Coordinates of C-alpha atoms in Angstrom, one line a residue:
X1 CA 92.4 89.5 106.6
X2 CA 92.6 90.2 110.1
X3 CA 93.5 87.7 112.9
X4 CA 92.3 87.8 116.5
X5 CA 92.9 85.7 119.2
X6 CA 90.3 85.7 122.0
X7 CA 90.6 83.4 125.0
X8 CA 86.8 81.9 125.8
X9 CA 84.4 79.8 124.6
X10 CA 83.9 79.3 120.6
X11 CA 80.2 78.4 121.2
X12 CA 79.4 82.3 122.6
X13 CA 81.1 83.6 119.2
X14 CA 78.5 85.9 117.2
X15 CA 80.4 85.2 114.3
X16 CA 79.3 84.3 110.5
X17 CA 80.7 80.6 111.2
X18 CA 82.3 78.8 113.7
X19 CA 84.5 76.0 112.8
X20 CA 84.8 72.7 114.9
X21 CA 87.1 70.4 115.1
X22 CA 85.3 67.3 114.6
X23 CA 85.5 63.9 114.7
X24 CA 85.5 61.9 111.3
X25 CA 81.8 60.7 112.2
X26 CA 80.7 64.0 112.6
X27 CA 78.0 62.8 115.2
X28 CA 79.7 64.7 118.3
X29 CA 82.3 64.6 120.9
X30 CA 84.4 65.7 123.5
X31 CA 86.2 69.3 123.6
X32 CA 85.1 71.5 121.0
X33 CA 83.0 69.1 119.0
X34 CA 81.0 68.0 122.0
X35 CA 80.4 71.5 122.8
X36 CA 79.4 72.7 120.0
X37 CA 76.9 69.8 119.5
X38 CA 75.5 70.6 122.9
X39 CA 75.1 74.1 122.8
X40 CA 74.1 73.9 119.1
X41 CA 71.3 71.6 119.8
X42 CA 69.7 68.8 117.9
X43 CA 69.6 70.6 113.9
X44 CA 73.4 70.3 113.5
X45 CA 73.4 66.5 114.7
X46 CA 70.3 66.3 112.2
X47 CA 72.6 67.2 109.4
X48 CA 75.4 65.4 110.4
X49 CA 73.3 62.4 110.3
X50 CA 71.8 63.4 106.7
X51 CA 75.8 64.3 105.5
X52 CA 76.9 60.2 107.0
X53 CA 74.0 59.0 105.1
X54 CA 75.0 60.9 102.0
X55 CA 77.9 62.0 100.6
X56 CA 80.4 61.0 103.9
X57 CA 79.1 57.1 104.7
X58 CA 82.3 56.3 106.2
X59 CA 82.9 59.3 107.3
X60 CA 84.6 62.7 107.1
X61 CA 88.6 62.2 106.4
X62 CA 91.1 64.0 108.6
X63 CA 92.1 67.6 106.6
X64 CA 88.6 68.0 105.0
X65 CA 86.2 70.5 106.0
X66 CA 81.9 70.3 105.3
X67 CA 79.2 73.2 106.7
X68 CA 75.6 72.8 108.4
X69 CA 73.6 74.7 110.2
X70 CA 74.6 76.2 113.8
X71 CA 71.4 75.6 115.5
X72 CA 71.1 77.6 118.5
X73 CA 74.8 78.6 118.5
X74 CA 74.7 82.7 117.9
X75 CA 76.5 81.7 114.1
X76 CA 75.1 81.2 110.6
X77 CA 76.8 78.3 110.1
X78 CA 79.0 75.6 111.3
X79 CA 82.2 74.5 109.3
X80 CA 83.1 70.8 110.5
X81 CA 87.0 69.8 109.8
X82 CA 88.9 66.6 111.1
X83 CA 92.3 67.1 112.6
X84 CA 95.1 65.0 112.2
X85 CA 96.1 63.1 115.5
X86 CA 99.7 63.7 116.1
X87 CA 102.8 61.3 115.7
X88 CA 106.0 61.8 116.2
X89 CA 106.8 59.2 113.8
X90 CA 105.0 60.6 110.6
X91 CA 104.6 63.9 109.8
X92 CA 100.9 65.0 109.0
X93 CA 101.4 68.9 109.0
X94 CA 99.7 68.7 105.9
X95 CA 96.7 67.4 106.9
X96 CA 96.9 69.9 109.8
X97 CA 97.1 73.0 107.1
X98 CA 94.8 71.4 105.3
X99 CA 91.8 71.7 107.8
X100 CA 92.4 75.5 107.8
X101 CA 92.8 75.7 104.1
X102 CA 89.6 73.5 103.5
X103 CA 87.2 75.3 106.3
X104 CA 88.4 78.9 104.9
X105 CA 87.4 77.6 101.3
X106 CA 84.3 76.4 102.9
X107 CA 83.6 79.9 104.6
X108 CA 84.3 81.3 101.1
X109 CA 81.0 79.3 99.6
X110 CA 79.1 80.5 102.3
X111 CA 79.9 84.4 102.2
X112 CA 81.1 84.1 105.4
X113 CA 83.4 87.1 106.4
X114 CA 83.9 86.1 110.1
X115 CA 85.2 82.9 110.8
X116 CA 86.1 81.3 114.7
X117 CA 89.0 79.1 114.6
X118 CA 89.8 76.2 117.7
X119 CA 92.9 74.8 117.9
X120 CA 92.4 71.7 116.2
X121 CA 94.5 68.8 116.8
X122 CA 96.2 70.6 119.8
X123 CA 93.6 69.3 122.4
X124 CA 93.2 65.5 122.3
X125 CA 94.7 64.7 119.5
X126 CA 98.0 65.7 121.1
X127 CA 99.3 68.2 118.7
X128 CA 102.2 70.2 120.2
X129 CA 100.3 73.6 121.2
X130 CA 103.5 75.8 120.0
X131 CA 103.1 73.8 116.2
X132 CA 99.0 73.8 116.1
X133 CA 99.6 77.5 116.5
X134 CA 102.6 77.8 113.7
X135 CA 100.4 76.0 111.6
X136 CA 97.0 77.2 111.9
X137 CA 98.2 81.0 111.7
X138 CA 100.7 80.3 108.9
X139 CA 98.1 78.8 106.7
X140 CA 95.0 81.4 107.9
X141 CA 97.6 84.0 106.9
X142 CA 98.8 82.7 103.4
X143 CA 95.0 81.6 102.5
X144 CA 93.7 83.9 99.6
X145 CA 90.0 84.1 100.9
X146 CA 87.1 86.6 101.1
X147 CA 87.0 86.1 104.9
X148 CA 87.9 89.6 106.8
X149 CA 88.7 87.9 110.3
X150 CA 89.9 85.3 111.3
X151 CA 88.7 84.9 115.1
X152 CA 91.3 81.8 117.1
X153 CA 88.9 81.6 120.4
X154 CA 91.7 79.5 122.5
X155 CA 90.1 77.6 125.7
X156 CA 92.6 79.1 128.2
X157 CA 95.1 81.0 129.2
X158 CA 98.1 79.3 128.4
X159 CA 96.6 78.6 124.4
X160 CA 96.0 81.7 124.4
X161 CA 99.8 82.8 125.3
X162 CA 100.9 80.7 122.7
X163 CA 98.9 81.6 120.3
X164 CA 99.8 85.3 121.4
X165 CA 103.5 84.1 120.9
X166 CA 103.3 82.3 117.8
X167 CA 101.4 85.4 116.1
X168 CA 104.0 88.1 117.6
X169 CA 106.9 86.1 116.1
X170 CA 104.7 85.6 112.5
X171 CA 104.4 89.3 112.6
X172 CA 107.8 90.1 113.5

């Protein structure tokens, strides 16, 4: 699989699916997930609504990942995971590694072969930029999945560095 990192704005990806980093109600946001929701329009919130109503009343748990539709986004699909908020005093890397590992299992059911990644976490959920990145391109990396690129569209230029870092020293 091949891994880009673009600096920009995930909702302008012409990608198969765009994942967002979601709250656990799945009914919108800020950051990513309100921007998504916004530029996606009303069908992805419909679906959100019919998922809360369905199979995730209380919610979608941090490290799982569920698809809809993407609306007016230029995507097929939209692959919603919950971050982890980050504590210093408990370590939930795993639940971190598990959002990329769940949304590229996701993409799998879906055919999807081009996949935009966020940051997740690293935004307001405080995760250390320099570990979201570790994480995120460790896991996308190890993942056995049909996907053929993995797209990290990093709202800028310093995610992007570190992203750029992070990847240089993986590949090193």
């Amino acid at each position: 699989m091949e891994i880009t990192l673009v600096q920009g704005d995930i909702t302008e990806q012409r990608v198969d699916a765009v994942v967002n980093a979601a709250n656990s109600s799945l009914l919108g946001g800020g950051g990513v997930d309100g921007a998504i929701h916004r530029r996606g329009g009303p069908e992805i919130l419909a679906e959100c609504r019919a998922l809360r109503a369905d199979r995730y009343a209380g919610g979608l748990p941090a490290g799982q990942a569920v698809a809809t539709t993407a609306g007016r986004l230029p995507a097929r699909w939209v692959i919603h995971t919950v971050g982890p908020v980050y504590a210093k005093s408990e370590d939930r890397s795993h639940l971190l590694t598990s959002c990329y590992a769940e949304s590229l299992k996701v993409a799998d059911s879906l055919a999807a072969r081009v996949v935009a990644f966020p940051a997740v976490s690293a935004g307001v959920y405080g995760w250390p930029m320099d570990d979201a990145a570790r994480i995120a391109l460790a896991t996308v990396r190890a993942a056995g999945t049909r996907v053929t690129e993995a797209r990290f569209v990093l709202f800028g230029a310093e995610a992007y560095r570190v992203f750029s870092d992070v990847l240089a020293r993986l590949d090193g």
